[in-house]
Short mmCIF file of C-alpha atoms and ligand atoms in Angstrom, two decimals:
data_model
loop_
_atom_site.label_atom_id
_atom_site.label_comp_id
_atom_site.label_asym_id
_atom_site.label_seq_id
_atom_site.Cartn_x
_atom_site.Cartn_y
_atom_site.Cartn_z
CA UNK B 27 43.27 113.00 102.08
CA UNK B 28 46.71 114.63 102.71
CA UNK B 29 49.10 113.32 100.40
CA UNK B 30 52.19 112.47 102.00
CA UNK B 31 55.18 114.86 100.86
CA UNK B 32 54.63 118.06 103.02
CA UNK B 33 54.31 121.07 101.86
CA UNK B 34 55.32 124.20 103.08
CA UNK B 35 54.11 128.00 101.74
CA UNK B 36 56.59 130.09 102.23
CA UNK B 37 54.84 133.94 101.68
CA UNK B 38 56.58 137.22 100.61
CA UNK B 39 55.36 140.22 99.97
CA UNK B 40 57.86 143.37 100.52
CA UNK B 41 61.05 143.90 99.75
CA UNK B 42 62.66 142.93 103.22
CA UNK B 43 60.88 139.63 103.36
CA UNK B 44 62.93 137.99 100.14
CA UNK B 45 66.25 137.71 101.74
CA UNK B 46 64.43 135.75 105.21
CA UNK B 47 62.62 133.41 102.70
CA UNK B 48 65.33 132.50 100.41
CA UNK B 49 67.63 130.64 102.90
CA UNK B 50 64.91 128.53 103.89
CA UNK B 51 63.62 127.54 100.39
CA UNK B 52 67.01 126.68 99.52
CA UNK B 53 66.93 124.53 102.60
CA UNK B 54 63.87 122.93 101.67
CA UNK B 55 65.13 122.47 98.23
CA UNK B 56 68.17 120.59 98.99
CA UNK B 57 67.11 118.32 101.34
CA UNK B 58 64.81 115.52 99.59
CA UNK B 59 63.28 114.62 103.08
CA UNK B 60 61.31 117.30 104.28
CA UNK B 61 59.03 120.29 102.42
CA UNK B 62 58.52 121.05 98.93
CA UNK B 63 58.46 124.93 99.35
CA UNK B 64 55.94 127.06 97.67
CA UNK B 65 56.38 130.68 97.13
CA UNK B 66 53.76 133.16 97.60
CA UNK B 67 54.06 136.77 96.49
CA UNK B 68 51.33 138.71 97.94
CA UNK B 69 52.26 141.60 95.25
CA UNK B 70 52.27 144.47 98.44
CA UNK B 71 55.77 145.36 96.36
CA UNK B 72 55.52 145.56 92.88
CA UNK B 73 58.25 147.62 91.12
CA UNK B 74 60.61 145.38 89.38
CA UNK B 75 63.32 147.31 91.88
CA UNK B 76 61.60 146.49 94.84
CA UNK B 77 60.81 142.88 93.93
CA UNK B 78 61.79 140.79 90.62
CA UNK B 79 65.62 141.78 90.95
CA UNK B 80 65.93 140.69 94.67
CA UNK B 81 64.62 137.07 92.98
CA UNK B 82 67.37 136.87 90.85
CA UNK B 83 69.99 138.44 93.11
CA UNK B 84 68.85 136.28 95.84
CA UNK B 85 68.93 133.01 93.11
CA UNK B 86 65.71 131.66 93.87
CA UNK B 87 62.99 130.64 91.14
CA UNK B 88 60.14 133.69 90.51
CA UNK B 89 56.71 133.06 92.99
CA UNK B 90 54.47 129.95 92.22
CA UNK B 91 51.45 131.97 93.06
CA UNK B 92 51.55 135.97 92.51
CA UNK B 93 48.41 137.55 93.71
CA UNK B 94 49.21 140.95 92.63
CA UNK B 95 47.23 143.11 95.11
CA UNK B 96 49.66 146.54 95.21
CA UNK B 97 48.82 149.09 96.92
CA UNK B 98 45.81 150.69 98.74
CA UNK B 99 45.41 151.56 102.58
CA UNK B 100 46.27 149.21 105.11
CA UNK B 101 42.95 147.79 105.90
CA UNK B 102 42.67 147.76 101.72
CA UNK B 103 45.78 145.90 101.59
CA UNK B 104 45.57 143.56 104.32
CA UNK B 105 42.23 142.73 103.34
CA UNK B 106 42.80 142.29 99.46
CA UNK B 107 45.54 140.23 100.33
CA UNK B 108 43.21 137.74 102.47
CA UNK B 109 40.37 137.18 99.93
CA UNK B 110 43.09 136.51 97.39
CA UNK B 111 45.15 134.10 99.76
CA UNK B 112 42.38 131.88 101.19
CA UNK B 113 41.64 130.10 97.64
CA UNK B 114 44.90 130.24 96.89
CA UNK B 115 46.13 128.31 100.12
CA UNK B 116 42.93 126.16 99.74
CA UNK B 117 44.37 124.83 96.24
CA UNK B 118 47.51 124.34 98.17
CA UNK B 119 46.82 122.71 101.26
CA UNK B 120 49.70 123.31 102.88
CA UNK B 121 51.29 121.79 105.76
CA UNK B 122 52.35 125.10 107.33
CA UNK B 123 52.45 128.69 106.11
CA UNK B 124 55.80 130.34 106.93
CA UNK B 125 55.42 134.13 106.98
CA UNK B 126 58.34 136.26 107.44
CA UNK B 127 58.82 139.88 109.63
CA UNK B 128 56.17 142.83 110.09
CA UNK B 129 54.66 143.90 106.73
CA UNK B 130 51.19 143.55 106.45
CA UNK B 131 51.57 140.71 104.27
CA UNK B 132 52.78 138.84 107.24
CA UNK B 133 49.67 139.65 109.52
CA UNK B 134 47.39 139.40 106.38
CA UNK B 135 48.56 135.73 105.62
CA UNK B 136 48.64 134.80 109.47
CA UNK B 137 45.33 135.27 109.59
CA UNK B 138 43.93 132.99 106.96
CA UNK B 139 46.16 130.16 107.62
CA UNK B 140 45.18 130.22 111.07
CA UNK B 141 41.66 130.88 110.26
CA UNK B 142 42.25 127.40 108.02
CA UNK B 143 43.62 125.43 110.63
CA UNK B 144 47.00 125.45 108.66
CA UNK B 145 49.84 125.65 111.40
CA UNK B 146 51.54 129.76 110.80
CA UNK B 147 55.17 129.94 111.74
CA UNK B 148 56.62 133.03 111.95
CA UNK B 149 60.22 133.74 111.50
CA UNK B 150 61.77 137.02 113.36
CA UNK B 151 58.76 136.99 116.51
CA UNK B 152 59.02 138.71 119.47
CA UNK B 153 60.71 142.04 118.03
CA UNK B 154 58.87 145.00 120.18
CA UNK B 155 59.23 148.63 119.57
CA UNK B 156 56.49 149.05 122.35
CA UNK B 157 54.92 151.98 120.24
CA UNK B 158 51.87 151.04 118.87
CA UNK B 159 51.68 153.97 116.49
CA UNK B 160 54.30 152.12 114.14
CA UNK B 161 51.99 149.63 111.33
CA UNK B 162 54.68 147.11 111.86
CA UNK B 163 54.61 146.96 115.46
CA UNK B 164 50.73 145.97 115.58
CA UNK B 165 51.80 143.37 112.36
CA UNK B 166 54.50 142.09 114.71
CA UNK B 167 52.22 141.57 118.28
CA UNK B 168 48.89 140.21 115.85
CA UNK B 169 51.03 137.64 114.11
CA UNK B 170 52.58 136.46 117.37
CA UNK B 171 49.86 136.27 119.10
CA UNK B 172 48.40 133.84 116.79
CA UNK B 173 51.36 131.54 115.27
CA UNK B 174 51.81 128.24 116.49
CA UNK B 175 55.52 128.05 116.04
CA UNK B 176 57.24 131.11 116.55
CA UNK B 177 61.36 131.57 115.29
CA UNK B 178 63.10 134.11 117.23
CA UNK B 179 66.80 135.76 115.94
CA UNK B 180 67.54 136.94 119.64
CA UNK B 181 67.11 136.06 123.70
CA UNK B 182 65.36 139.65 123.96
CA UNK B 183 62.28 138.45 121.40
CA UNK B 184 62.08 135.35 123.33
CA UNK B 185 61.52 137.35 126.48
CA UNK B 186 59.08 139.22 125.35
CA UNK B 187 57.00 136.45 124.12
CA UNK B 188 56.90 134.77 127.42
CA UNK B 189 55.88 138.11 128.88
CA UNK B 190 52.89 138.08 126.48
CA UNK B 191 51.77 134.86 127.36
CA UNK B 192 53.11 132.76 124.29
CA UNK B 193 54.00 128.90 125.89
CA UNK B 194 57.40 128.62 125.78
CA UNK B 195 57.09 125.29 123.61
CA UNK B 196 56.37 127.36 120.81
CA UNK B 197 59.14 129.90 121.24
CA UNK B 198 62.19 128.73 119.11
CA UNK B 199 65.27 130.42 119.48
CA UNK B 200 67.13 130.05 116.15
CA UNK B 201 69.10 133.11 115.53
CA UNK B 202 68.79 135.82 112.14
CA UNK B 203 67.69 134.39 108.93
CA UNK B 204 68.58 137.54 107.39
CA UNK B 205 72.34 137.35 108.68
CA UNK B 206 72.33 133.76 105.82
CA UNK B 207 71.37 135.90 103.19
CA UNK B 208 73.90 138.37 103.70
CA UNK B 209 76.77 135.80 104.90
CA UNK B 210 75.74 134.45 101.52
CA UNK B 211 75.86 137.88 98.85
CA UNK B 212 79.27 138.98 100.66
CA UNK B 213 80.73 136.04 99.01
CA UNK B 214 79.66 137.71 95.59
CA UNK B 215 79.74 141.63 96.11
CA UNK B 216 82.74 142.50 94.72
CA UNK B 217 80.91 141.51 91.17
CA UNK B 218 79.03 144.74 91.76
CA UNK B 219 80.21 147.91 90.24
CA UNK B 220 77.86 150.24 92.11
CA UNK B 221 80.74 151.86 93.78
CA UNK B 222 82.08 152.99 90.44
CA UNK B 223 78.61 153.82 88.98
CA UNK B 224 77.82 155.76 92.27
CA UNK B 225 81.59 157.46 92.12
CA UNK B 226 82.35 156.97 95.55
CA UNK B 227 85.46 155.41 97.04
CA UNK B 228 85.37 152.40 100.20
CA UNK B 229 84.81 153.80 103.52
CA UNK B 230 84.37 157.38 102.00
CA UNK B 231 80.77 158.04 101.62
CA UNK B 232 77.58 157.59 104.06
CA UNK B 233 74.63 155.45 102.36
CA UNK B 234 71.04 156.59 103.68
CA UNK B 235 67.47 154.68 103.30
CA UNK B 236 64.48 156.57 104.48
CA UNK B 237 61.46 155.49 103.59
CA UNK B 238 58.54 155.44 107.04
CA UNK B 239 55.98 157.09 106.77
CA UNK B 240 57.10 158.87 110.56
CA UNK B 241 60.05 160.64 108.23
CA UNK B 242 58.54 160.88 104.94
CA UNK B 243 55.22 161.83 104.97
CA UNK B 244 55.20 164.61 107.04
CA UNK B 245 56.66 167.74 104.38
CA UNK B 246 58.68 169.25 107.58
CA UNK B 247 60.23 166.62 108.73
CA UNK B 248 60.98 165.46 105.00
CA UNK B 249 62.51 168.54 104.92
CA UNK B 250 64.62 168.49 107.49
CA UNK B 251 66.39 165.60 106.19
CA UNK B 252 66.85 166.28 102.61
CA UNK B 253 68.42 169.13 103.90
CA UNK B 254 70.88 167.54 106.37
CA UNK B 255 71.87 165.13 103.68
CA UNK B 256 72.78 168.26 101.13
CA UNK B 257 75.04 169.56 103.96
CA UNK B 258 76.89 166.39 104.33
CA UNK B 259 77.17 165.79 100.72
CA UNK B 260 79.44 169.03 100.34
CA UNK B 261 82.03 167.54 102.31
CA UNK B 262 81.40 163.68 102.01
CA UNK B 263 79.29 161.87 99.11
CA UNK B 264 75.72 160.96 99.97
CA UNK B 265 74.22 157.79 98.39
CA UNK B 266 70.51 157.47 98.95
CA UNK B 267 68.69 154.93 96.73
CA UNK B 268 65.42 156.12 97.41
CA UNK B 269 62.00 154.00 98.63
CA UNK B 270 58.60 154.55 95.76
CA UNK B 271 57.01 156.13 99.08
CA UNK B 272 60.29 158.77 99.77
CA UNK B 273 60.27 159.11 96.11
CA UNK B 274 56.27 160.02 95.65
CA UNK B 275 57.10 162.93 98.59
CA UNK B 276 60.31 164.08 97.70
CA UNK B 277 58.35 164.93 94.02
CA UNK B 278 55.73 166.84 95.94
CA UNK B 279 58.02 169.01 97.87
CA UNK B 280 59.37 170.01 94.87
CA UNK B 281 62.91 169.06 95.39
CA UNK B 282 65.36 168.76 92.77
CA UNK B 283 66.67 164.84 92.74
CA UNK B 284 69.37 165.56 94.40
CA UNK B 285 72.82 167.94 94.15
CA UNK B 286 76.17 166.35 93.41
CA UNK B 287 77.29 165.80 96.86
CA UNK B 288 74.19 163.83 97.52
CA UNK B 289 73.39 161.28 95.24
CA UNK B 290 69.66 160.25 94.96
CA UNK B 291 69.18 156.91 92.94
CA UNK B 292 66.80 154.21 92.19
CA UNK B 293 66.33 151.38 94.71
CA UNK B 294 68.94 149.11 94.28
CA UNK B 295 69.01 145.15 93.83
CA UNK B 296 69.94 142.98 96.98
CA UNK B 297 73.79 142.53 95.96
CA UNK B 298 74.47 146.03 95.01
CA UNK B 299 73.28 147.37 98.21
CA UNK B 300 74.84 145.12 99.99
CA UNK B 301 78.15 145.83 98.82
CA UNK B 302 77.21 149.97 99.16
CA UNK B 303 76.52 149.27 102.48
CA UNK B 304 79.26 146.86 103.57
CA UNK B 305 81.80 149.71 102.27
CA UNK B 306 79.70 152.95 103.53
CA UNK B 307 81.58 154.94 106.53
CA UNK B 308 78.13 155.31 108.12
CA UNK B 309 74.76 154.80 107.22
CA UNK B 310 71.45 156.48 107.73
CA UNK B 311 68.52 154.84 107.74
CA UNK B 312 65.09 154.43 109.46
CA UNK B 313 64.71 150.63 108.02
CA UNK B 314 64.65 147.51 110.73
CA UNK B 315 66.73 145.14 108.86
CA UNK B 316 69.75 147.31 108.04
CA UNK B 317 70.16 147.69 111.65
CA UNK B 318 70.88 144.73 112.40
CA UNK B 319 73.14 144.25 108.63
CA UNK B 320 75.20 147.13 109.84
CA UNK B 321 75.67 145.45 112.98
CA UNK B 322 76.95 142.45 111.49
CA UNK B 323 79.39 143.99 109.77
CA UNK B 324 79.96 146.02 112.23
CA UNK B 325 79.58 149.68 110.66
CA UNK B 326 78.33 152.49 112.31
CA UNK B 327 74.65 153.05 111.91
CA UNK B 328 72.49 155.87 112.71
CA UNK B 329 68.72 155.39 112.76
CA UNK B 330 66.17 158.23 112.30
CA UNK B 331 63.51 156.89 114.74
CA UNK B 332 62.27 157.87 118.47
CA UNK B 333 62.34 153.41 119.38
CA UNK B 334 63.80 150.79 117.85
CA UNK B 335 61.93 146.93 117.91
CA UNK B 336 65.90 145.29 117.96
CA UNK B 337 67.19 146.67 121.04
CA UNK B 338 70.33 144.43 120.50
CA UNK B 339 71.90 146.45 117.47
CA UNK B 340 72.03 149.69 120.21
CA UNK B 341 73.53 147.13 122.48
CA UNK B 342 76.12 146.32 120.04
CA UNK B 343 77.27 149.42 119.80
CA UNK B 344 76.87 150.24 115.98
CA UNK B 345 73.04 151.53 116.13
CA UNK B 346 72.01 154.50 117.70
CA UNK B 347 68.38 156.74 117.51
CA UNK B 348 68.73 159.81 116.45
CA UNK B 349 65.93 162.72 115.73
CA UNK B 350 65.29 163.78 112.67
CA UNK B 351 66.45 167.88 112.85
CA UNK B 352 68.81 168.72 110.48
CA UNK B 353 71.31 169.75 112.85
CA UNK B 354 70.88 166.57 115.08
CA UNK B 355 71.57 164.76 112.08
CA UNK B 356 74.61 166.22 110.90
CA UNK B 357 76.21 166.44 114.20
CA UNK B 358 75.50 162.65 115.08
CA UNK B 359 77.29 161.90 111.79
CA UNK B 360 80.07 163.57 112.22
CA UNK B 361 80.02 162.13 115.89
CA UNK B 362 79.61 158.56 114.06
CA UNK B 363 82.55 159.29 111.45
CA UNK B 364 84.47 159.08 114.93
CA UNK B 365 83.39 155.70 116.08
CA UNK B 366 84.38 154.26 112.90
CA UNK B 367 86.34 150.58 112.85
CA UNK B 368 85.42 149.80 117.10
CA UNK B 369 85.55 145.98 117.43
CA UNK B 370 81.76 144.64 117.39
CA UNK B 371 80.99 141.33 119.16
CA UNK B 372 79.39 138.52 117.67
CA UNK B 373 75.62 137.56 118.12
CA UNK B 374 74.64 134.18 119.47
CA UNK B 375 73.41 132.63 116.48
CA UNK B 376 73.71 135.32 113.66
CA UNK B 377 76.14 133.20 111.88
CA UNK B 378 74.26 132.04 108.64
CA UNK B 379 72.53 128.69 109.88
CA UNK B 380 69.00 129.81 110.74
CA UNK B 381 67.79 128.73 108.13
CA UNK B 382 68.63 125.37 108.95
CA UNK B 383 67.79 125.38 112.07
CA UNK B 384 64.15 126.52 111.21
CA UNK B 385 64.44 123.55 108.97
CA UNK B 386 65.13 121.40 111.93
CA UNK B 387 62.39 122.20 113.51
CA UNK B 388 59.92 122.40 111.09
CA UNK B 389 60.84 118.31 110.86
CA UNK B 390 59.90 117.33 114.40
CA UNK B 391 56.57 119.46 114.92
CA UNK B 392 55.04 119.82 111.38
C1 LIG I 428 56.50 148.34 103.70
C2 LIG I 428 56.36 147.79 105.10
C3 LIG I 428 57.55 148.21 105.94
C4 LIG I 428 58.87 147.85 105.25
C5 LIG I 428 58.86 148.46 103.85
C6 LIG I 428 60.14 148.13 103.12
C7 LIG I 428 54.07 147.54 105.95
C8 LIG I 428 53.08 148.09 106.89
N1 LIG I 428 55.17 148.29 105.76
O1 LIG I 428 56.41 149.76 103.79
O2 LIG I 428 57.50 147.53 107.18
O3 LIG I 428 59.95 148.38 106.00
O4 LIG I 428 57.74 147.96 103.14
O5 LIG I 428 60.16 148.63 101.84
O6 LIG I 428 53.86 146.48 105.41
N2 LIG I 428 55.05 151.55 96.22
C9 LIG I 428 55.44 151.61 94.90
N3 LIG I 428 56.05 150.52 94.38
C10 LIG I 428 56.25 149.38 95.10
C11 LIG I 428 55.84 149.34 96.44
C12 LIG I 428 55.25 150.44 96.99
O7 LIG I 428 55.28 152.62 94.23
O8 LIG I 428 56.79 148.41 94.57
C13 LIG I 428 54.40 152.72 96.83
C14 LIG I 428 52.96 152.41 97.20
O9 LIG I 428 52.10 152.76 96.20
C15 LIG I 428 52.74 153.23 98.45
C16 LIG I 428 54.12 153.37 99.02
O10 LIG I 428 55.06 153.03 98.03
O11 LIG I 428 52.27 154.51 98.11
C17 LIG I 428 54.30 152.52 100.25
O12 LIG I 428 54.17 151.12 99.95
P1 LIG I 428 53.64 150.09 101.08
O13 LIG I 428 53.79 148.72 100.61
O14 LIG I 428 52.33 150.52 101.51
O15 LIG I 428 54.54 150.32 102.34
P2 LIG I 428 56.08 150.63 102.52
O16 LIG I 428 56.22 152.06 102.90
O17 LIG I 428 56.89 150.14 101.36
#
C-alpha cells in the first residue's frame, strides 16, 4: 500500500539539468504539504566540474540515489541508465518522476516510469528544432510524446504540442525554470572572482561554449572555430571554459590550449559562469540554455547552429544563428559588438516562479 506522504523523483543527469531541478526541490522542501523530493543522478556527467560543484553552487543536498553509468554511446547510455533506474524507482515508488530538458537521461528515465505506471512530468516540453539529426531533438519529441503532465516555459512549446496531438489538459504553461535559478545566483555573483582570475574587465571580453557534437567532432569545422576565436582574441579577450567532449577534440587536433588573447579554461561552476556571462559583451555558444540566459539578461548572443529548438530568444532580439566559418564568425561578432545594450522585452512568465507554479500543479493532479 502507498503510504500517504507523496513522493516525487526528481532525476538529473547533465550538467544543464541541475539548475531546472533545484528550484523545484527547494519548493518541495519548504512547503510541508506536498512532495518529499528525491534526487536521482543518472551519472551521464561525471567530472566533479560538470556535476558535484553545480550541487553546491546551486545549494541543494548531493543525489539520494547516484547510479553512476558515464559514458558510452547513446543507445549504451540510454540503456544503462534504464536497467539501473527501474530497481531503483521500484525501491522508491514514487508518486511522479519529474525529468528535466533533452539529455538522454530525460528520455532514458521517461521511459521506465512510464513503463511503471509512475505518472512522468516533464519540465521544458514542446521545444522543437524540427531537425531530427540533433540527439536532443528525438530526446525532446520521445519524452513528450509519452509524459502525462507536460510544463512548458513558452506559448510556442505549447503550440507545438497541440500540433502533435498532446490533449491540451496535459499541456501546462508555466514559464522557465531555468530563469529561478539564475534570478536566484545573480543575487550572489559578485562573490565570484572569475573576472579577475580570467583578467578580463565587464563588458570587455566575449565568453564562448562549444561543445555539440555538429561543431566539435568534425576536425574542419573544429577548426574553423578555434581559429576565429584566436583572431578575436588579438583585439578582444576570449574566455572559453571548455566542454570534456570540446576538450577530448581540441587534444586530437593538436592545438595548443589556447594563446593569450583567447583564454581556454576548465568548465566552470554554476555561479562563476554566471557572473562571466552576465558581464561578457557577447557570447558564443552552440548550448540551448544560454540562449535563453543571454536573453534574460539581455546580452547579445550568437549561436553556432543551422536551427534553434527556442525560437523565442531570435525573437527577442539577442540570439541569432550563425555558421560556423571562421570569417562568418568573426564578422557576426563584430556585427554583435554593435547591437550591444538594445532594450530586450520581458518574457511572459520568465520571472523566477516556475518553480512554483510546477509545484501548484503537481498538488491538484498528482
Ligand atoms: C550532453 C547532452 C546535451 C547537453 C550537454 C551539456 C545528450 C544527448 N546530450 O551532451 O544535450 O547540452 O550534455 O553538457 O544527452 N564527458 C566527460 N566528463 C563528463 C561528461 C562527459 O569526460 O563529466 C565526456 C564523455 O566521455 C563523452 C563526452 O564528454 O565523450 C560527451 O558526453 P555526453 O554526456 O555523451 O554528451 P554531451 O556532449 O555532454
Amino acid at each position: 500500500m502507498r503510504s500517504v506522504v507523496k513522493k516525487a523523483v526528481l532525476l538529473v543527469g547533465a550538467r544543464p539539468n541541475y539548475m531546472k531541478i533545484a528550484p523545484l526541490w527547494r519548493v518541495m522542501k519548504l512547503e510541508s504539504a506536498g512532495f518529499v523530493p528525491v534526487i536521482i543522478h543518472t551519472g551521464q556527467h561525471y567530472d566533479p566540474q560538470m556535476s558535484d560543484i553545480f550541487f553546491d553552487d546551486l545549494a541543494i543536498p548531493q543525489p539520494d540515489v547516484c547510479l553512476d553509468v558515464g559514458s558510452g554511446s547513446h543507445a549504451e547510455q540510454t540503456g544503462k541508465i534504464m536497467i539501473a533506474l527501474e530497481p531503483a524507482l521500484m525501491g522508491i515508488d514514487p508518486n511522479v518522476l519529474v525529468v528535466v530538458g533533452d539529455v538522454n537521461s530525460t528520455l532514458a528515465g521517461a521511459l521506465v516510469a512510464a513503463k511503471m505506471g509512475i505518472p512522468v512530468a516533464h519540465v521544458e516540453a514542446g521545444l522543437r528544432s524540427f531537425d531530427r539529426t540533433m540527439p536532443e531533438e528525438i530526446n525532446r519529441m520521445l519524452t513528450d510524446s509519452i509524459s502525462s503532465i507536460l510544463f512548458t516555459s513558452c506559448k510556442d512549446a505549447d503550440k507545438n504540442l497541440k500540433k502533435e496531438g498532446i490533449p491540451p489538459e496535459r499541456i501546462h504553461f508555466v514559464g522557465n525554470i531555468m530563469i529561478d535559478s539564475l534570478v536566484k545566483v545573480l543575487r550572489i555573483t559578485n562573490t565570484s572572482d572569475v573576472l579577475e582570475r580570467m583578467r578580463v574587465e565587464p563588458g570587455k571580453y566575449v565568453c564562448v561554449t562549444i561543445h555539440r557534437p555538429s561543431n566539435v567532432d568534425d576536425m574542419r569545422i573544429l577548426k574553423e572555430i578555434i581559429l576565429a576565436l584566436e583572431d578575436t582574441g588579438r583585439s578582444m579577450p576570449v574566455v572559453f571554459p571548455v566542454h570534456p567532449r570540446t576538450k577530448k577534440m581540441i587534444a586530437r587536433l593538436g592545438w595548443k590550449w589556447g594563446s593569450n588573447g583567447l583564454r581556454m579554461v576548465e568548465p566552470l561552476g554554476y555561479v562563476d559562469f554566471m557572473q562571466l556571462m552576465s558581464n561578457a559583451a557577447v557570447v558564443v555558444t552552440d548550448s540551448g540554455g544560454i540562449q535563453e540566459e543571454t536573453t534574460y539578461l539581455g546580452i547579445q548572443c550568437l549561436t553556432i547552429r543551422e536551427n534553434t529548438e527556442r525560437p523565442i530568444t531570435i525573437a527577442q532580439g539577442t540570439n541569432r544563428l550563425i555558421k560556423s566559418g571562421h570569417e562568418d564568425i568573426v564578422r557576426e561578432l563584430q556585427d554583435a559588438l554593435k547591437r550591444i545594450g538594445r532594450p530586450v522585452p520581458q518574457i511572459e512568465l520568465w520571472d523566477g516562479k516556475t518553480a512554483e507554479r510546477i509545484f501548484e500543479v503537481l498538488k491538484k493532479v498528482i
